[in-house]
PDB file of C-alpha atoms and ligand atoms in Angstrom:
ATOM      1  CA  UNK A   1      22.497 -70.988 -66.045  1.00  0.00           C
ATOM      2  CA  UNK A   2      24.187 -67.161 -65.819  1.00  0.00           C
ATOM      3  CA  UNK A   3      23.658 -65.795 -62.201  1.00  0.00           C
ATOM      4  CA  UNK A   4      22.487 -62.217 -64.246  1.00  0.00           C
ATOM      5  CA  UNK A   5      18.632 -62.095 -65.838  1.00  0.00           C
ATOM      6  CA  UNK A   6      17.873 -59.173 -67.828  1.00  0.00           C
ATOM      7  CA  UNK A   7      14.434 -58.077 -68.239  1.00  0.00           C
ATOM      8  CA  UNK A   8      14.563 -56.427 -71.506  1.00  0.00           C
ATOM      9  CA  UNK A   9      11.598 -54.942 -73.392  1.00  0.00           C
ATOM     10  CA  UNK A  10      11.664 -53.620 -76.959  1.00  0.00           C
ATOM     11  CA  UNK A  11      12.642 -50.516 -78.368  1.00  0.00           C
ATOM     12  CA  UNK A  12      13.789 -49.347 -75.152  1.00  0.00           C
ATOM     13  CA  UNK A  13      16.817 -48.193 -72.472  1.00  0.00           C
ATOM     14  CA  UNK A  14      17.410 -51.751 -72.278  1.00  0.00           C
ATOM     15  CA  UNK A  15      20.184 -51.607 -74.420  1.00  0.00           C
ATOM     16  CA  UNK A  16      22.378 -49.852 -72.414  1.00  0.00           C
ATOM     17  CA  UNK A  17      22.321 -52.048 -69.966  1.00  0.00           C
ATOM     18  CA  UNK A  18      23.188 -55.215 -72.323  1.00  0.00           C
ATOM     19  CA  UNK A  19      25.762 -53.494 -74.001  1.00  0.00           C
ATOM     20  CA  UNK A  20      27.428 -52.839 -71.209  1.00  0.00           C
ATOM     21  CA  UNK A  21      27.111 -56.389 -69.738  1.00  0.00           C
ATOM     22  CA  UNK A  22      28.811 -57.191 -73.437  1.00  0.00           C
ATOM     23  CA  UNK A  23      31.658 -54.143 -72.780  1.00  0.00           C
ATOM     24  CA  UNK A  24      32.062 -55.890 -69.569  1.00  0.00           C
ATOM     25  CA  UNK A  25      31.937 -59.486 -70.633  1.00  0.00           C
ATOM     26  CA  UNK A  26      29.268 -61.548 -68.604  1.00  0.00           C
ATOM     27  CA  UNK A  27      27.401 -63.887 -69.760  1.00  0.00           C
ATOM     28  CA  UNK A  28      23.627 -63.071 -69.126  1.00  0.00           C
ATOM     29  CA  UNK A  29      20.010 -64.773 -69.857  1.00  0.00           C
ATOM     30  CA  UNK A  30      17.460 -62.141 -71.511  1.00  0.00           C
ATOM     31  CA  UNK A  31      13.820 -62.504 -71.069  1.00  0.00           C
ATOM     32  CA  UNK A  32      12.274 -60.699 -73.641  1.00  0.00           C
ATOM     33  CA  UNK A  33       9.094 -58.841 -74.267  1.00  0.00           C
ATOM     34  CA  UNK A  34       8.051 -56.545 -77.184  1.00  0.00           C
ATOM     35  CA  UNK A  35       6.056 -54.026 -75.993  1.00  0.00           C
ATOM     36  CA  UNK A  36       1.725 -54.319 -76.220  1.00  0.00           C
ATOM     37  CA  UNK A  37       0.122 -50.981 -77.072  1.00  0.00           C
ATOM     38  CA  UNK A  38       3.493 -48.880 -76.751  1.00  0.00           C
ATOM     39  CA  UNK A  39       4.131 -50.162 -73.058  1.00  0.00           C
ATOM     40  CA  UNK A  40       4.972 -53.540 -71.211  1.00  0.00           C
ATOM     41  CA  UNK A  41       2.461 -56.220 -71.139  1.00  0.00           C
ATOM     42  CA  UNK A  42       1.371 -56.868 -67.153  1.00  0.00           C
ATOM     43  CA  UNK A  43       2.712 -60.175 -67.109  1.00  0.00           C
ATOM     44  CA  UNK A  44       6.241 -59.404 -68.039  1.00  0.00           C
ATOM     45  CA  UNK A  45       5.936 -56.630 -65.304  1.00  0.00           C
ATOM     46  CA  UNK A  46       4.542 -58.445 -62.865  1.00  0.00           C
ATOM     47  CA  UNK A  47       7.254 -61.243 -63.822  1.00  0.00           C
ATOM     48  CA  UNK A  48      10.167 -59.050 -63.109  1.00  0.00           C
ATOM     49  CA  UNK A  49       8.614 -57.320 -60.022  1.00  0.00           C
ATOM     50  CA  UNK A  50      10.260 -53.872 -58.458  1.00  0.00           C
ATOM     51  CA  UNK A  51       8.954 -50.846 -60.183  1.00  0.00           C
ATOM     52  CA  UNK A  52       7.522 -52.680 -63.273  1.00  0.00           C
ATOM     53  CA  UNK A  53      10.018 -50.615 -65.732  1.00  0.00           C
ATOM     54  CA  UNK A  54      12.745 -52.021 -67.362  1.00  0.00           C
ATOM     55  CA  UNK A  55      15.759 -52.589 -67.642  1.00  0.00           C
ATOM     56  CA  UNK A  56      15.592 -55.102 -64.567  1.00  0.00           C
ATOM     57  CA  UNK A  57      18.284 -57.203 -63.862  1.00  0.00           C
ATOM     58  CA  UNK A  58      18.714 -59.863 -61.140  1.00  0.00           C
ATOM     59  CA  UNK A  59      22.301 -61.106 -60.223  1.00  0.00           C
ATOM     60  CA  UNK A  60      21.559 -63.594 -57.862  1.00  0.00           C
ATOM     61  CA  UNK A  61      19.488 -62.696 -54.932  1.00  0.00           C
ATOM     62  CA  UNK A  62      19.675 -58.863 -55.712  1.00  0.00           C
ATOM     63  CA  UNK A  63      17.043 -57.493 -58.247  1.00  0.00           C
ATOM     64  CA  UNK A  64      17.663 -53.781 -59.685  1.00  0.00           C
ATOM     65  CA  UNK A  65      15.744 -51.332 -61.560  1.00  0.00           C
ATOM     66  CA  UNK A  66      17.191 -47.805 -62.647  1.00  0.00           C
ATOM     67  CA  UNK A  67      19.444 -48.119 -66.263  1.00  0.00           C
ATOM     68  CA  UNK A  68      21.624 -45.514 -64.376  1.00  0.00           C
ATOM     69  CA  UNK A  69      21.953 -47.984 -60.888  1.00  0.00           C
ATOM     70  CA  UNK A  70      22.459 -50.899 -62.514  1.00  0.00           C
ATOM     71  CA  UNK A  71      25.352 -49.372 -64.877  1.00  0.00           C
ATOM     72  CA  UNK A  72      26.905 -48.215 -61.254  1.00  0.00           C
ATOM     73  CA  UNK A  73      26.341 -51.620 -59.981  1.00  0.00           C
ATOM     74  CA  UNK A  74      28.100 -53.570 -62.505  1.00  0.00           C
ATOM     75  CA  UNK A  75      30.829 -51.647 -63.016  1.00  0.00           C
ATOM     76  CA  UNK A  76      31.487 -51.775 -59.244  1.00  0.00           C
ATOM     77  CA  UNK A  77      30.964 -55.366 -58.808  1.00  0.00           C
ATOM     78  CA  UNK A  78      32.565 -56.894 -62.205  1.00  0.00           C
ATOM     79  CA  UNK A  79      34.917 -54.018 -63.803  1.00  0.00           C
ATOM     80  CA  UNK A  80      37.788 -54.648 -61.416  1.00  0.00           C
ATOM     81  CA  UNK A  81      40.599 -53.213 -63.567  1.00  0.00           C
ATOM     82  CA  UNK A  82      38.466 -49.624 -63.451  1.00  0.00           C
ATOM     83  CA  UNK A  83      38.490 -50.122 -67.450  1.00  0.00           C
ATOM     84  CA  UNK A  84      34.917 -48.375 -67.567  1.00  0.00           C
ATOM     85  CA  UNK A  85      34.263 -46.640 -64.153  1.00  0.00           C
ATOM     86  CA  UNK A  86      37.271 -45.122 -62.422  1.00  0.00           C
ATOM     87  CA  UNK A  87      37.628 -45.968 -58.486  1.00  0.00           C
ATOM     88  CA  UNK A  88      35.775 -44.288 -55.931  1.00  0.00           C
ATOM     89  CA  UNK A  89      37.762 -40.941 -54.732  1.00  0.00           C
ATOM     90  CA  UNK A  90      39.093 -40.322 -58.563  1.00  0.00           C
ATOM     91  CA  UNK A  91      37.799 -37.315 -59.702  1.00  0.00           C
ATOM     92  CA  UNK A  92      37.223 -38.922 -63.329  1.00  0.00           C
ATOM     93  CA  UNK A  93      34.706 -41.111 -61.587  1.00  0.00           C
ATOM     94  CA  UNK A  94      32.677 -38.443 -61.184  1.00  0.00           C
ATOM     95  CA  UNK A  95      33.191 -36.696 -64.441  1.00  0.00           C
ATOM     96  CA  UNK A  96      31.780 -40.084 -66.014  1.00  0.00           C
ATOM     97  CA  UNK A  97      28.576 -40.982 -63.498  1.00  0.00           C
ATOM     98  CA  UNK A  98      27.717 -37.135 -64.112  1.00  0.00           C
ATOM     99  CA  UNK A  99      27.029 -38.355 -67.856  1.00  0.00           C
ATOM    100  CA  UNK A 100      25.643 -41.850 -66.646  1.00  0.00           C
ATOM    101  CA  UNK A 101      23.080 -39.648 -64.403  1.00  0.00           C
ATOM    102  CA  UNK A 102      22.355 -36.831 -66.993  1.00  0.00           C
ATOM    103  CA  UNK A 103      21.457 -39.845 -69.636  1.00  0.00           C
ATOM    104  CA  UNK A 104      18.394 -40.026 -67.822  1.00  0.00           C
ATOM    105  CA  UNK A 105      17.756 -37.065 -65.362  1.00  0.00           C
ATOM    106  CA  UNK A 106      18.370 -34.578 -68.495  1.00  0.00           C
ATOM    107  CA  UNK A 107      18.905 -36.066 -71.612  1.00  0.00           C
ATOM    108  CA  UNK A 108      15.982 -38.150 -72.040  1.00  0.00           C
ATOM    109  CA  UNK A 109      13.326 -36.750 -69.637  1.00  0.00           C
ATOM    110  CA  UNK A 110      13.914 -33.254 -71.690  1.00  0.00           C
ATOM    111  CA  UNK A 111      13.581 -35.793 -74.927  1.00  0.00           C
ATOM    112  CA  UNK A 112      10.833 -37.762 -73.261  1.00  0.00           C
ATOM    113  CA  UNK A 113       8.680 -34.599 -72.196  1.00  0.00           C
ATOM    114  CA  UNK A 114       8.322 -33.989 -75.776  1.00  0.00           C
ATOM    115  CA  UNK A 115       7.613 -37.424 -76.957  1.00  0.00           C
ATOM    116  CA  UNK A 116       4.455 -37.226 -74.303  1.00  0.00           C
ATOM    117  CA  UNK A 117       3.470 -33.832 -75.649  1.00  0.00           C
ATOM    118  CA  UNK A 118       3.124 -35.768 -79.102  1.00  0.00           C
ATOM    119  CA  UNK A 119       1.390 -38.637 -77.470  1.00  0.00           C
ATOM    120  CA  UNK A 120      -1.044 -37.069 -74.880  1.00  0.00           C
ATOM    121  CA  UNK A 121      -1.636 -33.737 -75.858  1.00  0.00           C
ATOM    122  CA  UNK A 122      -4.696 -33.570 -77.770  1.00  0.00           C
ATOM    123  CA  UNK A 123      -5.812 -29.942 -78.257  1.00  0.00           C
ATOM    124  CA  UNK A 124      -4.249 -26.655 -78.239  1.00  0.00           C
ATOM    125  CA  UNK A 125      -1.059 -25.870 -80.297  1.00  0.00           C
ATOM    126  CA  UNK A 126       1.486 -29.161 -80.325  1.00  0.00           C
ATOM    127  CA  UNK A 127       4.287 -27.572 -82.299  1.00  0.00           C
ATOM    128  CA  UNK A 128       4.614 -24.789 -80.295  1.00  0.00           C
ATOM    129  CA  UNK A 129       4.812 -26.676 -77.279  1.00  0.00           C
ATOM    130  CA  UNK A 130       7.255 -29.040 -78.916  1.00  0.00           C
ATOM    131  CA  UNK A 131       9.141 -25.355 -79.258  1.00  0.00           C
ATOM    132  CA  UNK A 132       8.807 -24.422 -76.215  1.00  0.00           C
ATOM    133  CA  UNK A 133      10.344 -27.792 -75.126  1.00  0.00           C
ATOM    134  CA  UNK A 134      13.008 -28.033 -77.408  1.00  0.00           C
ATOM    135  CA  UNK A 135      15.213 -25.240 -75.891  1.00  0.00           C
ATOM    136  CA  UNK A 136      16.592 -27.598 -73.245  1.00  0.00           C
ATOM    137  CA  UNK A 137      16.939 -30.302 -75.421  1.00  0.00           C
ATOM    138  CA  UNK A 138      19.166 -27.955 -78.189  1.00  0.00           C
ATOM    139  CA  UNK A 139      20.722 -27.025 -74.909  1.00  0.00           C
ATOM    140  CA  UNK A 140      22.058 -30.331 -74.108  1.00  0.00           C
ATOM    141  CA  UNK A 141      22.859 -31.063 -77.863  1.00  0.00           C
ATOM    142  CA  UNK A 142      24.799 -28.137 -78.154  1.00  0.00           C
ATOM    143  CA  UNK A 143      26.392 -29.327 -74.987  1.00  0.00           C
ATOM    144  CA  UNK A 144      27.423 -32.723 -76.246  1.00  0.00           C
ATOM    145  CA  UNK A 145      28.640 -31.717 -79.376  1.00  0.00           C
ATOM    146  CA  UNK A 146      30.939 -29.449 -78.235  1.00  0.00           C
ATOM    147  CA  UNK A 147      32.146 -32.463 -75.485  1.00  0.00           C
ATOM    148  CA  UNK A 148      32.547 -34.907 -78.054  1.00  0.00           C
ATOM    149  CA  UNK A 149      34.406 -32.230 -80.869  1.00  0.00           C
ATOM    150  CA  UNK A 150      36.885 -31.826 -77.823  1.00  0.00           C
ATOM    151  CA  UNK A 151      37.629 -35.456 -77.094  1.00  0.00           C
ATOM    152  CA  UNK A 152      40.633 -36.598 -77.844  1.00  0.00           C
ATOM    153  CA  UNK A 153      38.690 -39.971 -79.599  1.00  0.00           C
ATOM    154  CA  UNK A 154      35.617 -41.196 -80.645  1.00  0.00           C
ATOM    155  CA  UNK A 155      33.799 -41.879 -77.543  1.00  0.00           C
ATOM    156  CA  UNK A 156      33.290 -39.324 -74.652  1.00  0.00           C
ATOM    157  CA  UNK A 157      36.618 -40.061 -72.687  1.00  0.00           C
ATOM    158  CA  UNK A 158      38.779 -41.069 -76.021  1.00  0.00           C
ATOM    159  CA  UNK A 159      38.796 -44.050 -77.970  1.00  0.00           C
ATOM    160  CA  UNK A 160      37.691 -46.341 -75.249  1.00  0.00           C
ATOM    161  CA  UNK A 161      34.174 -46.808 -74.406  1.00  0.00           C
ATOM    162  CA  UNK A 162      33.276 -45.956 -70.254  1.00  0.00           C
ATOM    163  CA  UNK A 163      30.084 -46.813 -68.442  1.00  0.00           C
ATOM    164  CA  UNK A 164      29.214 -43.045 -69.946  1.00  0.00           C
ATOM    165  CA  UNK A 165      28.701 -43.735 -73.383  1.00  0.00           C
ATOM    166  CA  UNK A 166      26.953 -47.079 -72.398  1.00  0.00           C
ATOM    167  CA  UNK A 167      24.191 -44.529 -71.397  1.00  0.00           C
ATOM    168  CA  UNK A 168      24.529 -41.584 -73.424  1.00  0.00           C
ATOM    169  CA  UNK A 169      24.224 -43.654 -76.752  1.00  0.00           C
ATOM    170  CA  UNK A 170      20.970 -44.203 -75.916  1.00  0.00           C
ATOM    171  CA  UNK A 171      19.455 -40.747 -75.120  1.00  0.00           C
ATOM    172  CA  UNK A 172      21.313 -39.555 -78.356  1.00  0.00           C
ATOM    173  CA  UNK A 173      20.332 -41.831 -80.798  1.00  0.00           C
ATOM    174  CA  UNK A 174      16.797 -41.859 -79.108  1.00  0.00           C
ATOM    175  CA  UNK A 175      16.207 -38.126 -79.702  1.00  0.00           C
ATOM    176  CA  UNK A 176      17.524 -37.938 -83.394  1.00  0.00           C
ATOM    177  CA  UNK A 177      15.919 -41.051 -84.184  1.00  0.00           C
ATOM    178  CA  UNK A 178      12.781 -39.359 -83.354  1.00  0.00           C
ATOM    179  CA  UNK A 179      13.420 -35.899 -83.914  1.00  0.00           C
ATOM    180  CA  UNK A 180      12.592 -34.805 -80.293  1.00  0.00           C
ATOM    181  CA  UNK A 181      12.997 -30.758 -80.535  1.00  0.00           C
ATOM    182  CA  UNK A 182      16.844 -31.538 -82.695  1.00  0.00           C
ATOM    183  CA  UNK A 183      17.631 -32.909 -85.896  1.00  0.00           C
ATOM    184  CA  UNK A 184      20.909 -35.032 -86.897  1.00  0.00           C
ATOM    185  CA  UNK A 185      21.741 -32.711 -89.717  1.00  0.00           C
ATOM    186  CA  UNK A 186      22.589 -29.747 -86.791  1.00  0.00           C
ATOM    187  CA  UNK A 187      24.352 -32.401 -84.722  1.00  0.00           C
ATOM    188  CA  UNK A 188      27.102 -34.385 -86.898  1.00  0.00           C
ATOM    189  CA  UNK A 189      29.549 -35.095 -83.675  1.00  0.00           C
ATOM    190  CA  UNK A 190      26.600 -36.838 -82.242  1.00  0.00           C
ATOM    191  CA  UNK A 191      25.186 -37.995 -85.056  1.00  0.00           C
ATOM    192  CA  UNK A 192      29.228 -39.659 -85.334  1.00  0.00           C
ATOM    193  CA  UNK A 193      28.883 -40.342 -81.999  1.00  0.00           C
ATOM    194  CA  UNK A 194      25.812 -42.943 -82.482  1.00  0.00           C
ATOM    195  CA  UNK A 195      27.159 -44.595 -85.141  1.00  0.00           C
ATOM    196  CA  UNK A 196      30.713 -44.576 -83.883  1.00  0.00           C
ATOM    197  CA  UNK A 197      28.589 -46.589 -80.496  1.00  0.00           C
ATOM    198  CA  UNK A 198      27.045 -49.053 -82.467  1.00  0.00           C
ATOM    199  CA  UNK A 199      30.000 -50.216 -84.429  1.00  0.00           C
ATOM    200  CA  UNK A 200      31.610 -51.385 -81.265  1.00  0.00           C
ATOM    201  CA  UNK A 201      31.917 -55.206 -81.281  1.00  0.00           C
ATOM    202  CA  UNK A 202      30.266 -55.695 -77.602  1.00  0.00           C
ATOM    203  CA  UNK A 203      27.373 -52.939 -78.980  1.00  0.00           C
ATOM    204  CA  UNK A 204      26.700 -55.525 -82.086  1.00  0.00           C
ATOM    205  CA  UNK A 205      27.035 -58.081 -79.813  1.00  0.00           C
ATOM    206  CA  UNK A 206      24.412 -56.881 -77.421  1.00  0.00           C
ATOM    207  CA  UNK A 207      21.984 -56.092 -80.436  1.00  0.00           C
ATOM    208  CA  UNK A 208      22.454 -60.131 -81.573  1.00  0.00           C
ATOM    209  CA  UNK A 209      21.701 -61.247 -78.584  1.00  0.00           C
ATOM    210  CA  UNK A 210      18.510 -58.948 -77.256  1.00  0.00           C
ATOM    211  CA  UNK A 211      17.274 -57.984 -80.811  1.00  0.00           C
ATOM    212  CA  UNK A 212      16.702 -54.565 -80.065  1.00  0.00           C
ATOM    213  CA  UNK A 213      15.466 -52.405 -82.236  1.00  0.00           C
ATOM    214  CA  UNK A 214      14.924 -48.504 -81.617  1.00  0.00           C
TER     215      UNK A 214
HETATM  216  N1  GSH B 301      14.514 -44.159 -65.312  1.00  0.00           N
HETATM  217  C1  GSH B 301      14.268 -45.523 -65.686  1.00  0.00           C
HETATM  218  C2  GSH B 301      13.179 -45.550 -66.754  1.00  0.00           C
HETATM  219  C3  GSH B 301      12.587 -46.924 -66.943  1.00  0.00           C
HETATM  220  C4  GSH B 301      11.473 -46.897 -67.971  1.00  0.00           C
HETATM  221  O1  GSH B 301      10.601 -46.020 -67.940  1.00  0.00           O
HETATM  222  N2  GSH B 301      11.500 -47.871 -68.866  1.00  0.00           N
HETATM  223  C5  GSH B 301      10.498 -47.941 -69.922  1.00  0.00           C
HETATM  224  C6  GSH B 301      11.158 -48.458 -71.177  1.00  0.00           C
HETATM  225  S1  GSH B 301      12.347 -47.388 -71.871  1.00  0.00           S
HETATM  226  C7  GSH B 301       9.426 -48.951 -69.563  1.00  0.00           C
HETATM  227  O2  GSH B 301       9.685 -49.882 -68.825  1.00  0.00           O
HETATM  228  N3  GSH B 301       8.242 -48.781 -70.152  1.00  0.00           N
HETATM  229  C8  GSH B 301       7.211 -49.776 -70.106  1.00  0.00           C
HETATM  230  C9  GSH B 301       5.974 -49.394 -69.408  1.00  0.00           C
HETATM  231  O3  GSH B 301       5.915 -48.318 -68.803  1.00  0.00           O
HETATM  232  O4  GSH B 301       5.045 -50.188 -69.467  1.00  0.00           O
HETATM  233  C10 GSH B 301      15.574 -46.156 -66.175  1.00  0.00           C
HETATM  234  O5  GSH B 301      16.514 -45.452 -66.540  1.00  0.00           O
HETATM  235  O6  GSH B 301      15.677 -47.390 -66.146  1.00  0.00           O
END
């Protein structure tokens, strides 16, 4: 039995975190759960403990929640030749956990604020909140489209995947999948960028193994 569990429910940031334990090479067990009525069911929460929210991973004794933690976790604890996280104290460390925190903090809560709009907001004007809302997340777009037009490969730091685009694949294809205030026909760099992600062998790989679907 693999020391690393992964908690993974459907449709969900779960993926990032089993493609990179793919890009990194461990062998994991998944305990899967599609999701009941959009969420988690309670048993699978209670199963898994913490916060409830997943990803969740265990390696060993030490349970973590937090896509973004466990990404910095496993890249400090397995990725010993620095192949996806640079060492602590080089300044391209920072460069990529500044992407592997803005996949959640900005990314997808600005993508997520208007997903809730859609799902809880019940009277008054929806579109033009969903307008309102979108300038941060054309904001960012514009932003990452520019980054990934400059790189000097596919990913976000070249032709090698890092811990960054384990995380940013996820907001990005989560937001033009659903159309959360951009469109992939404005975007084609990121629009590249998601399919460039999932064509990865340890991506497919990941997918096979946790049948995720968005
Ligand atoms: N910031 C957290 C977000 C975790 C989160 O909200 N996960 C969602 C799935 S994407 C979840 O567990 N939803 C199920 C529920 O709330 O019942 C992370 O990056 O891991």
């Amino acid at each position: 039995m693999p020391p690393i569990t992964l908690w993974f429910l459907q449709a969900s940031r779960c993926i990032r975190t089993a493609w990179l334990l793919d890009a990194l090479g461990l062998d994991y067990e998944v305990k899967f759960s599609p999701r009941e009525g959009g969420l988690a069911p309670a048993a699978f929460k209670k199963e898994a403990g913490g916060l409830g929210k997943f990803p969740t991973l265990q390696d060993g004794d030490t349970i973590l929640y937090e896509s973004g933690n466990i990404a910095e976790y496993l890249c400090d604890k397995y990725d010993k030749q620095h192949k996806l996280l640079p060492p602590v104290g080089d300044p391209k460390r920072y460069e990529a956990l500044q992407w592997v925190h803005a996949a959640e903090a900005t990314w997808t809560l600005h993508g997520i604020a208007v997903l809730y709009v859609r799902w809880h907001q019940k009277d008054g004007d929806v579109k033009k909140t969903e307008q309102g809302l979108s300038k941060n997340i054309i904001n960012d777009f514009n932003l990452l489209e520019a980054t990934l037009k400059q790189s000097s490969g596919k990913f976000l730091f070249g032709n090698e995947i890092s811990v960054a685009d384990t995380m940013m694949h996820f907001s990005t294809s989560f937001i033009l999948a659903r159309e959360l205030g951009v469109k992939a026909e404005d975007y084609p760099r990121c629009k590249q960028y998601v399919q460039d992600c999932e064509a990865t062998a340890s991506y497919k790989k990941a997918v096979e193994k946790t049948g995720h679907k968005l």
